[in-house]
C-alpha cells in the first residue's frame, strides 16, 4: 500500500520541469540528470534540445542545437557523445561524434567530426575531421584532417592532412600532407608532403617532398625532394634531389639531377646538371659532376666531365674540351683532360 501511494509522487517528480528546482533556462524532464532537456539546461545525461547554448556545463548523450554557442558561453562546457547542428553546433569541448553544417569548439575536439561548411577547434583536434570548405585548429592536431579548400593547425600535426587548395602547420608535421596548390610547415617535417605548386618547411625535413613548381627547406633535409622548377635547402641535403631547372643547398650528400643547373658550398656524390654546376668560394667537390660547365671555386677531389671544367684546386680528374686547374704551376690549362694529385 505504501508503494502504491509513493508511485504517483515519483512519476510527478520525473515530469516536473527541473527549472522549478535549479537555475536551468529550459525544461528538464529527468530523474536527476538522466532524461530529456529542452532549452538551455546546464547538465544532462540523455537528449538535450536547444536553439543556442549559453549556460551549458555538461551533456552526456545527444546535444542538438540550431545555432552556434554564444560568444560568452563558458569554455568549460563539455559534450560527450553526439553533437548535432541544425545547422550549427559547438561547445567548449566535444568528445565523440559531431555533425553539422558548421562546428565550433572553443578548446579541444576528440572524435569524429563532419561539417560541410567548416570546423574549427581553438586548442587541439584529435580523431577524424572533415570540413567541406575549411578545417582548422589553433593548437595541435592528431589523426586525419580533410578540408575542401584548406586545412591548418597553429601547432603540430601528426597524421594525414589533405587540403583541396592548401594546408599547413605552424609547428611540426609527422605524417602525410597534401595541398592542391601548396603545403607549408613552420617547423620540422617527417613523412610525405605534396603540393600542386609548392611545398616548404621552415625547419628540418625527412621523407619525401614534391612540389609542382618548387620545394624549399630552411634547415637540413634527408630523403627525396622533387621540384618541377627547383629544389632549395638552406642546410644540408642528403639523398636524392630532382629539379626541373635547378637544385641548390649549402651542403649536398647524395644524387642531384637537374634540368639546367646545380650548386652547393660542399658536394659529395653525383651531380648531373646539363648546363652549369658550381661549388661556391672555398667549397669542396668530392664525387662526380657532369655538366657543360663545371665551376669549382674551391677544392675538387673527384671527377668532372663537361665542355669547360674549372677548379681553383684540383686533386682529381677533369675531362672536357677546356680543363683549367689553377693550382698547377705548369699545364694549368689543357684540352681533353687535366689531372693533379
Short mmCIF file of C-alpha atoms in Angstrom, two decimals:
data_model
loop_
_atom_site.label_atom_id
_atom_site.label_comp_id
_atom_site.label_asym_id
_atom_site.label_seq_id
_atom_site.Cartn_x
_atom_site.Cartn_y
_atom_site.Cartn_z
CA UNK A 1 0.00 0.00 0.00
CA UNK A 2 2.82 2.42 0.84
CA UNK A 3 4.50 1.69 -2.52
CA UNK A 4 1.24 2.49 -4.37
CA UNK A 5 0.93 5.81 -2.52
CA UNK A 6 4.57 6.69 -3.30
CA UNK A 7 4.33 5.88 -7.04
CA UNK A 8 2.30 8.99 -8.06
CA UNK A 9 4.79 11.25 -6.28
CA UNK A 10 7.70 9.54 -8.12
CA UNK A 11 6.01 9.98 -11.51
CA UNK A 12 5.21 13.61 -10.74
CA UNK A 13 8.82 14.32 -9.77
CA UNK A 14 10.00 12.99 -13.13
CA UNK A 15 7.57 15.17 -15.06
CA UNK A 16 8.08 18.42 -13.19
CA UNK A 17 10.47 20.74 -15.07
CA UNK A 18 13.74 20.97 -13.19
CA UNK A 19 13.74 24.75 -13.58
CA UNK A 20 11.46 24.72 -10.57
CA UNK A 21 14.37 23.38 -8.50
CA UNK A 22 17.52 24.63 -10.31
CA UNK A 23 18.71 27.54 -12.39
CA UNK A 24 18.29 25.93 -15.79
CA UNK A 25 16.92 28.17 -18.53
CA UNK A 26 14.81 25.43 -20.01
CA UNK A 27 12.74 22.39 -19.22
CA UNK A 28 14.38 19.32 -17.74
CA UNK A 29 12.29 16.16 -17.59
CA UNK A 30 14.65 13.83 -15.81
CA UNK A 31 15.46 11.68 -12.83
CA UNK A 32 18.47 13.51 -11.51
CA UNK A 33 20.40 14.40 -14.66
CA UNK A 34 19.11 11.49 -16.73
CA UNK A 35 16.33 12.25 -19.19
CA UNK A 36 15.23 14.98 -21.60
CA UNK A 37 16.24 18.63 -21.65
CA UNK A 38 14.60 21.35 -23.75
CA UNK A 39 16.24 24.75 -23.74
CA UNK A 40 19.47 25.90 -22.08
CA UNK A 41 19.66 23.11 -19.49
CA UNK A 42 23.04 23.17 -17.76
CA UNK A 43 23.67 19.44 -17.17
CA UNK A 44 22.02 16.39 -18.70
CA UNK A 45 22.59 12.70 -19.36
CA UNK A 46 20.33 11.94 -22.29
CA UNK A 47 18.77 14.07 -25.03
CA UNK A 48 19.15 17.86 -24.91
CA UNK A 49 17.47 20.16 -27.45
CA UNK A 50 18.32 23.85 -27.55
CA UNK A 51 18.33 26.72 -30.03
CA UNK A 52 21.68 28.20 -28.92
CA UNK A 53 23.81 27.26 -25.93
CA UNK A 54 24.90 29.78 -23.35
CA UNK A 55 24.95 28.12 -19.91
CA UNK A 56 25.83 24.58 -20.90
CA UNK A 57 28.12 22.71 -18.49
CA UNK A 58 27.93 19.03 -19.43
CA UNK A 59 25.94 16.79 -21.76
CA UNK A 60 26.48 13.06 -21.88
CA UNK A 61 24.35 11.76 -24.69
CA UNK A 62 22.97 13.90 -27.52
CA UNK A 63 23.16 17.68 -27.73
CA UNK A 64 21.21 19.12 -30.66
CA UNK A 65 21.25 22.84 -31.45
CA UNK A 66 20.19 25.13 -34.26
CA UNK A 67 22.89 27.76 -33.88
CA UNK A 68 26.47 28.01 -32.62
CA UNK A 69 27.03 28.79 -28.91
CA UNK A 70 27.01 32.39 -27.69
CA UNK A 71 30.42 34.05 -27.63
CA UNK A 72 30.26 34.28 -23.83
CA UNK A 73 29.49 30.57 -23.46
CA UNK A 74 31.88 29.08 -20.92
CA UNK A 75 34.86 27.34 -22.46
CA UNK A 76 34.43 24.65 -19.80
CA UNK A 77 31.22 23.34 -21.38
CA UNK A 78 31.58 19.72 -22.49
CA UNK A 79 29.61 17.46 -24.81
CA UNK A 80 30.35 13.75 -24.56
CA UNK A 81 28.50 11.70 -27.13
CA UNK A 82 26.78 13.18 -30.17
CA UNK A 83 26.72 16.89 -31.02
CA UNK A 84 24.22 17.76 -33.74
CA UNK A 85 23.89 21.10 -35.52
CA UNK A 86 20.81 22.11 -37.49
CA UNK A 87 22.78 23.80 -38.98
CA UNK A 88 25.40 24.82 -36.35
CA UNK A 89 26.71 23.41 -33.10
CA UNK A 90 29.72 23.59 -30.81
CA UNK A 91 30.92 23.83 -27.24
CA UNK A 92 33.95 24.20 -25.03
CA UNK A 93 34.91 20.56 -25.64
CA UNK A 94 33.39 17.81 -27.73
CA UNK A 95 34.27 14.15 -27.20
CA UNK A 96 32.55 11.80 -29.61
CA UNK A 97 30.72 12.47 -32.86
CA UNK A 98 29.93 15.96 -34.18
CA UNK A 99 27.70 16.59 -37.19
CA UNK A 100 26.58 19.95 -38.53
CA UNK A 101 26.97 22.39 -41.37
CA UNK A 102 29.38 24.23 -39.09
CA UNK A 103 31.09 23.13 -35.87
CA UNK A 104 32.90 25.47 -33.48
CA UNK A 105 34.83 24.09 -30.49
CA UNK A 106 36.50 26.57 -28.17
CA UNK A 107 39.06 24.19 -26.72
CA UNK A 108 39.52 20.51 -27.59
CA UNK A 109 37.82 18.15 -30.01
CA UNK A 110 38.28 14.38 -29.72
CA UNK A 111 36.41 12.03 -32.02
CA UNK A 112 34.85 12.24 -35.48
CA UNK A 113 33.54 15.46 -36.95
CA UNK A 114 31.89 16.33 -40.26
CA UNK A 115 30.88 19.84 -41.30
CA UNK A 116 30.01 20.69 -44.93
CA UNK A 117 30.85 24.36 -44.31
CA UNK A 118 33.71 24.21 -41.84
CA UNK A 119 35.00 23.08 -38.49
CA UNK A 120 37.38 24.63 -36.01
CA UNK A 121 38.89 23.82 -32.61
CA UNK A 122 40.58 26.50 -30.55
CA UNK A 123 43.22 24.36 -28.88
CA UNK A 124 43.54 20.83 -30.20
CA UNK A 125 41.94 18.30 -32.50
CA UNK A 126 42.29 14.51 -32.32
CA UNK A 127 40.50 11.99 -34.46
CA UNK A 128 38.91 12.34 -37.90
CA UNK A 129 37.66 15.73 -39.03
CA UNK A 130 36.21 16.77 -42.39
CA UNK A 131 35.37 20.34 -43.35
CA UNK A 132 33.66 20.90 -46.68
CA UNK A 133 35.22 24.34 -47.04
CA UNK A 134 37.82 24.57 -44.32
CA UNK A 135 39.15 22.94 -41.21
CA UNK A 136 41.50 24.27 -38.58
CA UNK A 137 42.75 24.23 -35.03
CA UNK A 138 44.74 26.80 -33.11
CA UNK A 139 46.85 24.14 -31.43
CA UNK A 140 47.95 20.59 -32.22
CA UNK A 141 46.17 18.07 -34.44
CA UNK A 142 46.40 14.30 -34.48
CA UNK A 143 44.58 11.95 -36.82
CA UNK A 144 43.00 12.63 -40.21
CA UNK A 145 42.07 16.14 -41.36
CA UNK A 146 40.34 16.86 -44.68
CA UNK A 147 39.38 20.31 -45.95
CA UNK A 148 37.73 21.06 -49.28
CA UNK A 149 39.60 24.37 -49.54
CA UNK A 150 42.14 24.46 -46.75
CA UNK A 151 43.38 22.74 -43.60
CA UNK A 152 45.58 24.30 -40.96
CA UNK A 153 46.92 23.85 -37.45
CA UNK A 154 48.69 26.50 -35.42
CA UNK A 155 50.72 23.85 -33.62
CA UNK A 156 51.99 20.41 -34.56
CA UNK A 157 50.27 17.87 -36.81
CA UNK A 158 50.63 14.11 -36.54
CA UNK A 159 48.66 12.14 -39.09
CA UNK A 160 47.17 12.81 -42.52
CA UNK A 161 46.28 16.30 -43.74
CA UNK A 162 44.60 16.95 -47.10
CA UNK A 163 43.59 20.40 -48.34
CA UNK A 164 41.93 20.94 -51.69
CA UNK A 165 43.75 24.26 -52.11
CA UNK A 166 46.28 24.38 -49.31
CA UNK A 167 47.35 23.04 -45.96
CA UNK A 168 49.83 23.90 -43.30
CA UNK A 169 51.14 23.51 -39.78
CA UNK A 170 52.63 26.29 -37.70
CA UNK A 171 54.73 23.73 -35.86
CA UNK A 172 55.98 20.28 -36.91
CA UNK A 173 54.40 17.72 -39.21
CA UNK A 174 54.72 13.96 -38.81
CA UNK A 175 52.74 12.11 -41.43
CA UNK A 176 51.28 12.97 -44.82
CA UNK A 177 50.41 16.45 -46.02
CA UNK A 178 48.82 17.47 -49.31
CA UNK A 179 47.74 20.83 -50.71
CA UNK A 180 46.23 21.21 -54.16
CA UNK A 181 48.16 24.48 -54.51
CA UNK A 182 50.66 24.31 -51.69
CA UNK A 183 51.59 22.88 -48.32
CA UNK A 184 53.76 24.52 -45.68
CA UNK A 185 55.27 23.57 -42.33
CA UNK A 186 56.68 26.18 -39.99
CA UNK A 187 58.81 23.70 -38.06
CA UNK A 188 60.25 20.27 -38.80
CA UNK A 189 58.79 17.77 -41.24
CA UNK A 190 58.85 13.96 -41.20
CA UNK A 191 56.88 11.97 -43.76
CA UNK A 192 55.42 12.84 -47.16
CA UNK A 193 54.33 16.31 -48.31
CA UNK A 194 52.93 17.13 -51.74
CA UNK A 195 51.90 20.47 -53.21
CA UNK A 196 50.46 21.19 -56.63
CA UNK A 197 52.58 24.35 -56.79
CA UNK A 198 54.97 24.24 -53.88
CA UNK A 199 55.96 22.64 -50.59
CA UNK A 200 58.04 24.20 -47.86
CA UNK A 201 59.33 23.59 -44.33
CA UNK A 202 60.93 26.22 -42.13
CA UNK A 203 62.91 23.71 -40.10
CA UNK A 204 64.42 20.34 -40.95
CA UNK A 205 62.82 17.70 -43.15
CA UNK A 206 62.95 13.95 -43.57
CA UNK A 207 61.00 11.89 -46.08
CA UNK A 208 59.55 12.85 -49.47
CA UNK A 209 58.80 16.39 -50.63
CA UNK A 210 57.32 17.11 -54.03
CA UNK A 211 56.07 20.38 -55.50
CA UNK A 212 54.79 21.09 -58.98
CA UNK A 213 56.88 24.27 -59.06
CA UNK A 214 59.27 24.13 -56.15
CA UNK A 215 60.37 22.64 -52.86
CA UNK A 216 62.11 24.53 -50.09
CA UNK A 217 63.53 23.58 -46.70
CA UNK A 218 65.05 26.11 -44.32
CA UNK A 219 67.20 23.63 -42.42
CA UNK A 220 68.53 20.18 -43.30
CA UNK A 221 66.70 17.64 -45.43
CA UNK A 222 67.11 13.89 -45.78
CA UNK A 223 65.20 11.85 -48.35
CA UNK A 224 63.75 12.59 -51.79
CA UNK A 225 62.96 16.12 -52.96
CA UNK A 226 61.28 16.82 -56.28
CA UNK A 227 60.58 20.30 -57.65
CA UNK A 228 59.09 20.93 -61.09
CA UNK A 229 61.21 24.09 -61.28
CA UNK A 230 63.64 23.77 -58.42
CA UNK A 231 64.69 22.46 -55.03
CA UNK A 232 66.33 24.63 -52.39
CA UNK A 233 67.69 23.61 -48.99
CA UNK A 234 69.21 26.07 -46.54
CA UNK A 235 71.27 23.45 -44.74
CA UNK A 236 72.41 20.01 -45.83
CA UNK A 237 70.58 17.93 -48.41
CA UNK A 238 71.11 14.18 -48.02
CA UNK A 239 69.52 11.82 -50.51
CA UNK A 240 68.04 12.39 -53.97
CA UNK A 241 67.03 15.76 -55.41
CA UNK A 242 65.36 16.37 -58.77
CA UNK A 243 64.82 19.90 -60.07
CA UNK A 244 63.36 20.85 -63.43
CA UNK A 245 65.63 23.92 -63.59
CA UNK A 246 67.92 23.86 -60.56
CA UNK A 247 68.92 22.36 -57.24
CA UNK A 248 70.78 24.21 -54.54
CA UNK A 249 71.83 23.65 -50.95
CA UNK A 250 74.55 24.68 -48.55
CA UNK A 251 75.79 21.10 -48.49
CA UNK A 252 74.71 18.16 -50.63
CA UNK A 253 75.39 14.49 -49.99
CA UNK A 254 73.79 12.15 -52.49
CA UNK A 255 72.48 12.39 -56.05
CA UNK A 256 71.30 15.52 -57.83
CA UNK A 257 69.52 15.50 -61.19
CA UNK A 258 68.74 18.95 -62.59
CA UNK A 259 67.36 20.13 -65.88
CA UNK A 260 69.74 23.13 -66.04
CA UNK A 261 71.98 23.78 -63.04
CA UNK A 262 73.00 22.84 -59.53
CA UNK A 263 75.21 24.27 -56.83
CA UNK A 264 76.42 23.95 -53.27
CA UNK A 265 79.14 25.04 -50.91
CA UNK A 266 80.08 21.42 -50.39
CA UNK A 267 79.05 18.49 -52.57
CA UNK A 268 79.60 14.76 -52.05
CA UNK A 269 78.06 12.35 -54.55
CA UNK A 270 76.83 12.53 -58.13
CA UNK A 271 75.53 15.64 -59.87
CA UNK A 272 74.00 15.76 -63.34
CA UNK A 273 73.27 19.33 -64.45
CA UNK A 274 73.35 19.73 -68.26
CA UNK A 275 74.23 23.45 -68.31
CA UNK A 276 76.04 24.57 -65.15
CA UNK A 277 77.40 23.18 -61.89
CA UNK A 278 79.06 25.36 -59.27
CA UNK A 279 80.88 24.98 -55.97
CA UNK A 280 80.94 28.25 -54.07
CA UNK A 281 84.15 30.02 -52.98
CA UNK A 282 86.27 27.90 -50.66
CA UNK A 283 83.96 24.90 -51.06
CA UNK A 284 84.54 21.24 -51.81
CA UNK A 285 83.58 18.76 -54.52
CA UNK A 286 84.12 15.14 -53.58
CA UNK A 287 82.47 12.95 -56.18
CA UNK A 288 81.38 13.25 -59.82
CA UNK A 289 79.80 16.12 -61.71
CA UNK A 290 78.51 16.00 -65.30
CA UNK A 291 77.74 19.43 -66.74
CA UNK A 292 78.57 21.63 -69.73
CA UNK A 293 80.38 23.95 -67.30
CA UNK A 294 81.80 22.71 -64.01
CA UNK A 295 82.96 25.68 -61.95
CA UNK A 296 84.65 24.58 -58.72
CA UNK A 297 85.61 27.70 -56.74
CA UNK A 298 87.31 25.56 -54.18
CA UNK A 299 88.80 22.08 -53.97
CA UNK A 300 87.90 19.34 -56.45
CA UNK A 301 88.59 15.83 -55.20
CA UNK A 302 86.94 13.69 -57.81
CA UNK A 303 85.83 13.78 -61.43
CA UNK A 304 84.22 16.48 -63.56
CA UNK A 305 83.08 15.85 -67.13
CA UNK A 306 81.98 18.72 -69.36
CA UNK A 307 82.86 21.19 -72.06
CA UNK A 308 84.62 23.55 -69.65
CA UNK A 309 85.98 22.38 -66.29
CA UNK A 310 87.42 24.88 -63.82
CA UNK A 311 88.90 24.17 -60.39
CA UNK A 312 90.76 26.51 -58.07
CA UNK A 313 92.41 23.46 -56.52
CA UNK A 314 92.40 20.22 -58.48
CA UNK A 315 93.04 16.87 -56.77
CA UNK A 316 91.42 14.61 -59.27
CA UNK A 317 90.50 14.45 -62.95
CA UNK A 318 88.88 16.86 -65.39
CA UNK A 319 87.62 15.58 -68.75
CA UNK A 320 86.44 18.08 -71.37
CA UNK A 321 87.29 20.47 -74.17
CA UNK A 322 88.92 23.02 -71.85
CA UNK A 323 90.22 21.98 -68.42
CA UNK A 324 91.61 24.56 -66.01
CA UNK A 325 93.39 23.73 -62.75
CA UNK A 326 94.53 26.97 -61.12
CA UNK A 327 96.70 25.26 -58.51
CA UNK A 328 99.04 23.71 -61.13
CA UNK A 329 102.25 25.64 -61.86
CA UNK A 330 102.54 24.14 -65.33
CA UNK A 331 99.97 22.87 -67.78
CA UNK A 332 97.21 24.51 -65.78
CA UNK A 333 95.08 24.69 -68.93
CA UNK A 334 94.75 21.54 -71.04
CA UNK A 335 92.41 20.09 -73.64
CA UNK A 336 90.79 16.68 -73.31
CA UNK A 337 91.90 16.04 -69.73
CA UNK A 338 93.69 17.53 -66.75
CA UNK A 339 94.88 15.67 -63.70
CA UNK A 340 96.52 16.54 -60.41
CA UNK A 341 97.09 14.57 -57.22
#
